[in-house]
Coordinates of C-alpha atoms in Angstrom, one line a residue:
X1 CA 103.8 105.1 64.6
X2 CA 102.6 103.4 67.9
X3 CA 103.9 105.5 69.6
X4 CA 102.7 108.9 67.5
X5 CA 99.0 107.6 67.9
X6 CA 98.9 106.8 71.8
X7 CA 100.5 110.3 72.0
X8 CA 97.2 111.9 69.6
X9 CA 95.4 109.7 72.3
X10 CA 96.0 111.2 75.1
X11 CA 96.0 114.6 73.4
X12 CA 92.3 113.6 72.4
X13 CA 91.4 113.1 76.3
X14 CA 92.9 115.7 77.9
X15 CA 90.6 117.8 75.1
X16 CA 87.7 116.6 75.9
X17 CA 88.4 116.3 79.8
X18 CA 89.0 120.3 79.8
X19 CA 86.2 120.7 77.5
X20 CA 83.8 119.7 80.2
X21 CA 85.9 121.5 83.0
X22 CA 85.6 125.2 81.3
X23 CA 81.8 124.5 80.9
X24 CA 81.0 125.1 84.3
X25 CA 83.6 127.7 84.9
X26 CA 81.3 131.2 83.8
X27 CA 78.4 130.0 85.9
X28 CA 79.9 129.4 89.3
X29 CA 80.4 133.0 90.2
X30 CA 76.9 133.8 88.8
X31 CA 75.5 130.7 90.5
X32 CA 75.9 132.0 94.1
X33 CA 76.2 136.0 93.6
X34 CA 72.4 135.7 91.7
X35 CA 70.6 137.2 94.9
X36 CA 67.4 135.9 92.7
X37 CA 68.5 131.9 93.1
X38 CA 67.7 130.5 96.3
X39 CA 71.2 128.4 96.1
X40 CA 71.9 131.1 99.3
X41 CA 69.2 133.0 101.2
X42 CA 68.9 136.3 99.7
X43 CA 70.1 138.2 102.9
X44 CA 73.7 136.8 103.3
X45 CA 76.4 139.2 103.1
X46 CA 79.2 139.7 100.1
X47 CA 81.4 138.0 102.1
X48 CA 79.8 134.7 102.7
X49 CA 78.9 134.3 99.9
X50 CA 82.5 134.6 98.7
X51 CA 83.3 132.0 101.0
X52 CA 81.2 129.7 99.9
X53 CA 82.3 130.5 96.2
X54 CA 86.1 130.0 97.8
X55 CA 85.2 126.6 99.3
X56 CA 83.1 125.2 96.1
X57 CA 86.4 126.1 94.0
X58 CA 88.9 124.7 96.2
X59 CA 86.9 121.6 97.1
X60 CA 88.3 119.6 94.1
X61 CA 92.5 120.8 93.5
X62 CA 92.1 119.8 97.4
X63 CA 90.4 116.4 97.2
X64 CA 92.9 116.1 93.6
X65 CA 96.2 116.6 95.9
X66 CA 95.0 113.8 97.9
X67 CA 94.1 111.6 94.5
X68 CA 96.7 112.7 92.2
X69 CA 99.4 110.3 94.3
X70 CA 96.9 107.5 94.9
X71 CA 96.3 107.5 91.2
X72 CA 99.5 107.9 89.9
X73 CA 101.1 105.4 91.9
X74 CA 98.3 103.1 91.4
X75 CA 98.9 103.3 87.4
X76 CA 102.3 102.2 87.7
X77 CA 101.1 99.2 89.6
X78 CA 97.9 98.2 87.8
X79 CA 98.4 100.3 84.4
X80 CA 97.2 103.5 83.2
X81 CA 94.3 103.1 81.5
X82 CA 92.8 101.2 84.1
X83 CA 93.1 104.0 86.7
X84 CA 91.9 106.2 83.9
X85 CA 88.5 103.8 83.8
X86 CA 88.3 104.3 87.8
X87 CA 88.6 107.9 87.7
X88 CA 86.6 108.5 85.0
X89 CA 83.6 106.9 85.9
X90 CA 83.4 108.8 89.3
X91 CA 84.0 111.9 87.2
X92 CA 80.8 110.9 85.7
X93 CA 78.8 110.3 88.7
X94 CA 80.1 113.3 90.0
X95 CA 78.6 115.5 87.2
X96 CA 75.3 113.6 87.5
X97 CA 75.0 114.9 91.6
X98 CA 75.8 118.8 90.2
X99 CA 73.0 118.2 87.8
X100 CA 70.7 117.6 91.3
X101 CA 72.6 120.0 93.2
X102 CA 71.1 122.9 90.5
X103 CA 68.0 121.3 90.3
X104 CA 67.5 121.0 93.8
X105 CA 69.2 124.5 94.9
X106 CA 71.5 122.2 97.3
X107 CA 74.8 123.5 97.8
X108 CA 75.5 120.3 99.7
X109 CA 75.2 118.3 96.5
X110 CA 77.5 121.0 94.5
X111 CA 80.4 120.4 97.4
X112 CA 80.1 116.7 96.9
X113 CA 80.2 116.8 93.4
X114 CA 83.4 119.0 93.0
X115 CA 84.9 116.2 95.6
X116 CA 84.0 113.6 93.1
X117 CA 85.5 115.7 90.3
X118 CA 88.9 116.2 92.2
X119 CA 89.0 112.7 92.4
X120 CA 88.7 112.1 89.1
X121 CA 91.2 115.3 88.0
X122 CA 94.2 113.0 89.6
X123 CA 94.1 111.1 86.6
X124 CA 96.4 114.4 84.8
X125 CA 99.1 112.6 86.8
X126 CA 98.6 109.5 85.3
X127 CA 97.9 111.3 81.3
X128 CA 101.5 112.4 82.2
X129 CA 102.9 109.3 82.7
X130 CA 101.6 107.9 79.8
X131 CA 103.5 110.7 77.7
X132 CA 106.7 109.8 79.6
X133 CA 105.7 106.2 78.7
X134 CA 106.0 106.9 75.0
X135 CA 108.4 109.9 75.0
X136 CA 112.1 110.1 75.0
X137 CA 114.2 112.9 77.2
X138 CA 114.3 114.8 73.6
X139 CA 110.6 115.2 72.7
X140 CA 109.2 114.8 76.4
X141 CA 109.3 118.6 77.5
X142 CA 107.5 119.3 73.6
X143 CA 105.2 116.9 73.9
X144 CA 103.7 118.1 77.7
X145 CA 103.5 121.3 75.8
X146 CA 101.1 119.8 73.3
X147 CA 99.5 118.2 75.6
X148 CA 98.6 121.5 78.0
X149 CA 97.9 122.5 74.6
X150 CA 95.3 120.4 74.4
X151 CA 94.0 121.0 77.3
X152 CA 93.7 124.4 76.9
X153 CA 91.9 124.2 73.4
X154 CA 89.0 122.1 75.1
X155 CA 89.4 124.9 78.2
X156 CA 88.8 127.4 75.0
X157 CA 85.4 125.9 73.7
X158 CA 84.5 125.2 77.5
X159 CA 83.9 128.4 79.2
X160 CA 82.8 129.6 75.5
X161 CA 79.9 127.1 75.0
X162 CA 79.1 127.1 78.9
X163 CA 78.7 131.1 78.9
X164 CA 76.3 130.6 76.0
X165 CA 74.5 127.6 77.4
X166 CA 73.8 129.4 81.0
X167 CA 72.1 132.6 78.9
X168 CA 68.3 132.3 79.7
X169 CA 67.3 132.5 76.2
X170 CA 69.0 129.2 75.7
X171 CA 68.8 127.6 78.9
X172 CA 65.0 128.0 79.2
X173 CA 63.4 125.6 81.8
X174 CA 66.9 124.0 82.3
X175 CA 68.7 127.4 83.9
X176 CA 72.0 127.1 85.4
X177 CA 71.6 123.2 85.0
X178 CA 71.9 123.1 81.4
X179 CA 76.0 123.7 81.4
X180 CA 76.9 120.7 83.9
X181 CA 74.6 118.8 81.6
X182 CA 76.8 119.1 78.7
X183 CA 79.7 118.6 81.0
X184 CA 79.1 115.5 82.6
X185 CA 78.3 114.5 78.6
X186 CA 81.6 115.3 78.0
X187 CA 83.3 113.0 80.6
X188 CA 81.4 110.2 79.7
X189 CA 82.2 110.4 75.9
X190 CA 85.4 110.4 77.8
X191 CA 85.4 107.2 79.3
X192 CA 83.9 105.6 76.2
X193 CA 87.3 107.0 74.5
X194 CA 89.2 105.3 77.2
X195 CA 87.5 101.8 76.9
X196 CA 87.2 101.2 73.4
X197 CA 90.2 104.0 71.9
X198 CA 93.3 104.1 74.7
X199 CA 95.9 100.8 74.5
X200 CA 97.9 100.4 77.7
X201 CA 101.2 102.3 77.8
X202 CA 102.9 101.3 81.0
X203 CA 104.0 98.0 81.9
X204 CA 101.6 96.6 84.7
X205 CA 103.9 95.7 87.6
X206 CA 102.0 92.5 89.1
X207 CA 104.6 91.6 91.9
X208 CA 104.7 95.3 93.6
X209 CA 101.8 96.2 96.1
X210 CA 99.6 99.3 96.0
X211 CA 98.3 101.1 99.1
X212 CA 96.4 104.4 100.0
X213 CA 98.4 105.3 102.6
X214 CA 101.8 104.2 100.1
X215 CA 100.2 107.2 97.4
X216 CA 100.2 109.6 99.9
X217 CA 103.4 109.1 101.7
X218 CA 105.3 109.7 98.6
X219 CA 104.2 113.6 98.7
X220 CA 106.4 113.6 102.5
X221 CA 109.2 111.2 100.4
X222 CA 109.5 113.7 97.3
X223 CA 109.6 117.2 99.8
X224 CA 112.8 115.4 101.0
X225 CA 114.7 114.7 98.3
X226 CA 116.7 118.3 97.2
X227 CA 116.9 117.7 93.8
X228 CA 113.1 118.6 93.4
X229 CA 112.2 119.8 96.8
X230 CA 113.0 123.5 95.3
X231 CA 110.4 122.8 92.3
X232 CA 108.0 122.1 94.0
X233 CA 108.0 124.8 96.1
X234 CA 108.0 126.6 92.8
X235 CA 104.9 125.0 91.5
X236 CA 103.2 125.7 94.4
X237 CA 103.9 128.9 94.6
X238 CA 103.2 130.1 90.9
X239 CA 99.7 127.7 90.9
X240 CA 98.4 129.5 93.7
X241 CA 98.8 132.9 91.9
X242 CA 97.7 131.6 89.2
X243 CA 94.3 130.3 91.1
X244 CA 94.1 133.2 93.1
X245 CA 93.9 135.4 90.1
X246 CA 92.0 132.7 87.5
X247 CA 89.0 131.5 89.8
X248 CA 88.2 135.3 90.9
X249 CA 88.7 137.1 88.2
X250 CA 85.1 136.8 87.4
X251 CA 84.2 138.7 90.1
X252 CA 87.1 141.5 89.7
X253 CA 85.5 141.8 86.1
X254 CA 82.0 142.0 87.3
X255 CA 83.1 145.1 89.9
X256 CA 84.9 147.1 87.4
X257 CA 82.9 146.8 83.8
X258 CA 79.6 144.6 84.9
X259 CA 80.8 141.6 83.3
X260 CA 77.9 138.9 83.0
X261 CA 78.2 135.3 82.4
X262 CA 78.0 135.6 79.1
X263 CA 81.3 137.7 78.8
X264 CA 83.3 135.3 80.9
X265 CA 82.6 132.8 78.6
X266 CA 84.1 134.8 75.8
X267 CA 86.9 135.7 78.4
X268 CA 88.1 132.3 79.4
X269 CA 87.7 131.0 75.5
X270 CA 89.6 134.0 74.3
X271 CA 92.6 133.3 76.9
X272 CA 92.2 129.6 76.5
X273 CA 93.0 130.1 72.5
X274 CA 95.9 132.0 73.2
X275 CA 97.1 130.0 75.7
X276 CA 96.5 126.7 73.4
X277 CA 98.2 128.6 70.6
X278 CA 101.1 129.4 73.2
X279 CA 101.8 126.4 74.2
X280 CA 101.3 124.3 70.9
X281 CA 102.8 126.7 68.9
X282 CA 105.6 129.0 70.8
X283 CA 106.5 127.5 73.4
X284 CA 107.4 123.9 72.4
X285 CA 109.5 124.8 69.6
X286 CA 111.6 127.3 72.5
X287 CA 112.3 124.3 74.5
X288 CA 114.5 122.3 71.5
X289 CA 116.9 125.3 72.2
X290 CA 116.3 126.8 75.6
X291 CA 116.2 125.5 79.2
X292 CA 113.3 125.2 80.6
X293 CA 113.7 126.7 83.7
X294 CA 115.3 130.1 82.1
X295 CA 111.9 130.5 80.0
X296 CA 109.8 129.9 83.5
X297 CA 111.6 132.7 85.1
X298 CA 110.9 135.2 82.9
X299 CA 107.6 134.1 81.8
X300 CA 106.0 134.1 85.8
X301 CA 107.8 137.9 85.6
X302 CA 105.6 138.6 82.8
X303 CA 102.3 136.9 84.0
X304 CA 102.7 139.1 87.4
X305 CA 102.9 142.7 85.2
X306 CA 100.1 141.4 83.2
X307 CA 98.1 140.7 86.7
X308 CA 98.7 144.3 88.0
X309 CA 97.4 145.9 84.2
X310 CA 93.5 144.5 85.4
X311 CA 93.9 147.2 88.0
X312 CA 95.0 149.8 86.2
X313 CA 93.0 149.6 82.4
X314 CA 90.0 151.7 82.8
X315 CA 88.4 150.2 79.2
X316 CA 87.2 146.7 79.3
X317 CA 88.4 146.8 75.7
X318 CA 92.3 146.7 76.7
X319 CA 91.5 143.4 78.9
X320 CA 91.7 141.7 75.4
X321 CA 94.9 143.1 74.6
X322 CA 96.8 142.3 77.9
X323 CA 95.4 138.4 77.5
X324 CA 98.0 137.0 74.4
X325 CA 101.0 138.1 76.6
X326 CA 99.4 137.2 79.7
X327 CA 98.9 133.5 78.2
X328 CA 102.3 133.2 76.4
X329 CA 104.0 133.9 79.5
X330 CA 101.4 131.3 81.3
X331 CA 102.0 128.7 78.8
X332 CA 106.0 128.7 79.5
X333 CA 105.0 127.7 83.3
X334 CA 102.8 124.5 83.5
X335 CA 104.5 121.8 80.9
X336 CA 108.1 123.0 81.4
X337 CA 107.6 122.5 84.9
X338 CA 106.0 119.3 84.4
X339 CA 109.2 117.6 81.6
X340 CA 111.6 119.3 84.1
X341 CA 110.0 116.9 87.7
X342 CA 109.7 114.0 84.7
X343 CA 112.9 113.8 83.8
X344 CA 114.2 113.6 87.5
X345 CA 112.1 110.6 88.2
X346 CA 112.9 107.0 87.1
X347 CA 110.9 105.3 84.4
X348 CA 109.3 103.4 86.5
X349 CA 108.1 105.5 89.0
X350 CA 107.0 108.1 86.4
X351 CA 103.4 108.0 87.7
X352 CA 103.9 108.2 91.3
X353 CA 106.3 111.3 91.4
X354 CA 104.3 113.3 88.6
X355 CA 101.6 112.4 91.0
X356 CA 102.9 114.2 93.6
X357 CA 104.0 117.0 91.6
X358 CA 99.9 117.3 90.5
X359 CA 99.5 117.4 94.3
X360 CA 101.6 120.0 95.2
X361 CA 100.1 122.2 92.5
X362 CA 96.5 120.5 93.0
X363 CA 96.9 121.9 96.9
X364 CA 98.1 125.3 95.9
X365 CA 94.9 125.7 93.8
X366 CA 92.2 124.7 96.5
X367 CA 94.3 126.5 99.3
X368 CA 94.4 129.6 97.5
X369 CA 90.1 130.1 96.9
X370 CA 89.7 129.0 100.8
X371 CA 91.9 131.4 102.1
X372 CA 91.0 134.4 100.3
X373 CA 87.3 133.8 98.9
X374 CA 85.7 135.9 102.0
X375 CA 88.1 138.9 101.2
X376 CA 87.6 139.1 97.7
X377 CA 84.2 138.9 97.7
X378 CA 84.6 141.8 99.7
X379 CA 87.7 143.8 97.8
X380 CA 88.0 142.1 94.2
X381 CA 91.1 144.0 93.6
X382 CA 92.9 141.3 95.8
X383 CA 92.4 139.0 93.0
X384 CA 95.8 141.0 91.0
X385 CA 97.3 141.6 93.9
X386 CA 97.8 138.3 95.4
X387 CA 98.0 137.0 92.2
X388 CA 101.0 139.1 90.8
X389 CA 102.6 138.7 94.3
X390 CA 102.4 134.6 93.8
X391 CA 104.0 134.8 90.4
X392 CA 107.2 137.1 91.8
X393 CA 107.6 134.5 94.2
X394 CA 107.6 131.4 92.3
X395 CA 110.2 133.5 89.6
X396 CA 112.3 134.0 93.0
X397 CA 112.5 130.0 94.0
X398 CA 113.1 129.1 90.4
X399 CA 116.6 131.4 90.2
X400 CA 117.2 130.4 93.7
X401 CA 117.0 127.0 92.9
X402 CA 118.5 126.6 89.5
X403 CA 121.5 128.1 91.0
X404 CA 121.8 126.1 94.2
X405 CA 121.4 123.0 92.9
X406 CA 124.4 121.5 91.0
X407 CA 122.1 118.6 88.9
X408 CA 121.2 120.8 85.2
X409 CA 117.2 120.1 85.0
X410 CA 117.0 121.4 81.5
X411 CA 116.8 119.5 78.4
X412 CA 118.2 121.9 76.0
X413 CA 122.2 121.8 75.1
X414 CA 124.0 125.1 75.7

């Protein structure tokens, strides 16, 4: 039973967490392509202002690669939930500067609060490790598919309730302000459930020493060992298609059927449900009789057709009816992943390599909008190409790997 409710826990955070992510995800686009907000001067090309979209986005899985080790390694030393106080609170502050950064039309405020907020997104790494804390090698892959479950429920109601709050008839006075408002509410009823809700799973190591330099070294230590170097390389690849395609589609969707903010609010809530209900639902009962790593093969095949079909529909309406495949297939890729690099890692050290496995995909996801923001402001359509390319190549390194490395990864029996 204690172990049952910390689970619920941590289920319960990573809900809420997401839930004030997918706020601000519908107005970002909006934010710097409004030619009527003076965030950028009204003359700058398509193309800068795609770059400065790229670098806003990337901004925080870049500063997370550097915190998701730091973190993690620092909740094995000093516990989880007091790296999940540390984090949090500079989540929070971080919100409260993209609250000034709207106010004030400072873009320089907006970069440093997505900084803040990568620092705080490194505590996933350490939400992992508390699963593996309480989990067994049976239950552990189902149980990181509830909780990417959870996460994207609260990434459902997010984008949803940010669309809506960033309408002018709702916003009023408050404008594009009004959705971080809400979000930084959410990471602070956050930290309150972390203070006065979350009981300390890991065992606090008091004799071992913690540096920054130590968290960040073990990203170099993990790319050498060849049981997991080939995952890795995996996870990179498939999270940088998947941000390639996720954090431009908004503007892929505005080129072809005039989408406003409004609409990708309905659009990231209606593939967050399915992807909650993939994941909670259809995936985790697969993995009590298949490998994971033969369902991730298949699945980043299936998210890399479903990429391609954005260029090809002509009807908005079909976009609804390419997104339950799209996020099945996506649901079979993040939490298998995640069990599979778990279960290669002692129980001790659970935090440090899951936290560089978060870095690995947390540098995949800012490298990917600063590399390509200036183009696809430009040509949108590079958003499914690059995308769907991504997703092949991940598929490729998974069979390549599961077949080079004599060490079975998966969980299920055969």
């Amino acid at each position: 039973m204690f172990s049952k409710l910390n689970f619920f826990t941590v289920l319960l955070i990573g809900f809420v967490d997401y839930l004030g992510i997918g706020l601000v995800y519908p107005v970002f686009a909006a934010l710097l392509f409004d030619h009527n907000d003076p965030m950028i001067s009204e003359g700058s090309s398509l193309a800068f202002r795609g770059a400065m979209l790229g670098i806003l986005i990337g901004l925080t899985p870049l500063t997370q690669f550097f915190s998701s080790p730091i973190l993690g390694m620092l909740s094995d030393v000093r516990g989880r939930k007091q790296t999940l106080i540390y984090g949090t609170t500079i989540g929070c502050i971080g919100y409260l500067l993209s609250i000034a950064g709207v106010w004030f039309h400072s873009l320089a405020f907006l970069f440093l609060y997505r900084i803040l907020v990568g620092i705080s997104e490194g505590t996933i790494a350490v939400a992992q490790a508390m699963i593996a804390d309480i989990s067994s090698e049976k239950n552990k892959a189902r149980r990181f598919a509830f909780f990417n479950a959870s996460l994207g429920t609260g990434f459902t109601i997010g984008p949803f309730l940010g669309g809506k709050l960033a309408d002018p008839s709702i916003a009023g006075d408050w404008g594009y302000a009004l959705p971080f408002m809400a979000a930084g509410t959410m990471c602070f009823i956050n930290l309150l459930l972390i203070l006065y809700q979350f009981p300390e799973t890991g065992k606090k190591m008091k004799n071992a020493s913690f540096t920054f330099l130590g968290g960040i070294n073990n990203i170099r230590k993990v790319f050498l060992w060849d049981k997991v170097r080939w995952l890795f390389f995996a996870a990179f690849a498939f999270s940088f298609g998947w941000s390639f395609f996720n954090e431009f589609i908004p503007l892929l969707l505005h080129d072809r059927f005039g989408f406003t903010p409004n609409d990708m609010g309905n659009y990231y809530a209606y593939s967050g449900a399915w992807y909650a209900l993939s994941a909670g639902i259809i995936t985790a009962p697969l993995l009590k009789y298949f490998a994971p790593e033969k369902i991730v093969m298949k699945s980043l095949i299936g998210c890399a057709a479903c990429m391609l079909l954005y260029l090809v529909i002509e009807d908005e309406r079909y976009i609804w009816w390419i997104l339950p495949p799209f996020m099945y297939c996506l649901s079979a890729t993040y939490p298998t992943t995640g069990a599979m690099v778990s279960n290669l890692a002692d129980q001790d050290t659970q935090g440090e390599v899951l936290g560089a496995y978060q870095s690995v995909i947390a540098s995949a996801m800012g490298l990917s909008p600063l590399l390509v923001g200036s183009a696809i402001g430009v040509y949108p359509e590079l958003t499914s190409w690059g995308g769907a390319f991504a997703m092949l190549l991940a598929s490729s390194a998974f069979w390549l790997g599961s077949r080079s490395v004599p060490v079975k990864l998966g969980l299920a029996k055969k």
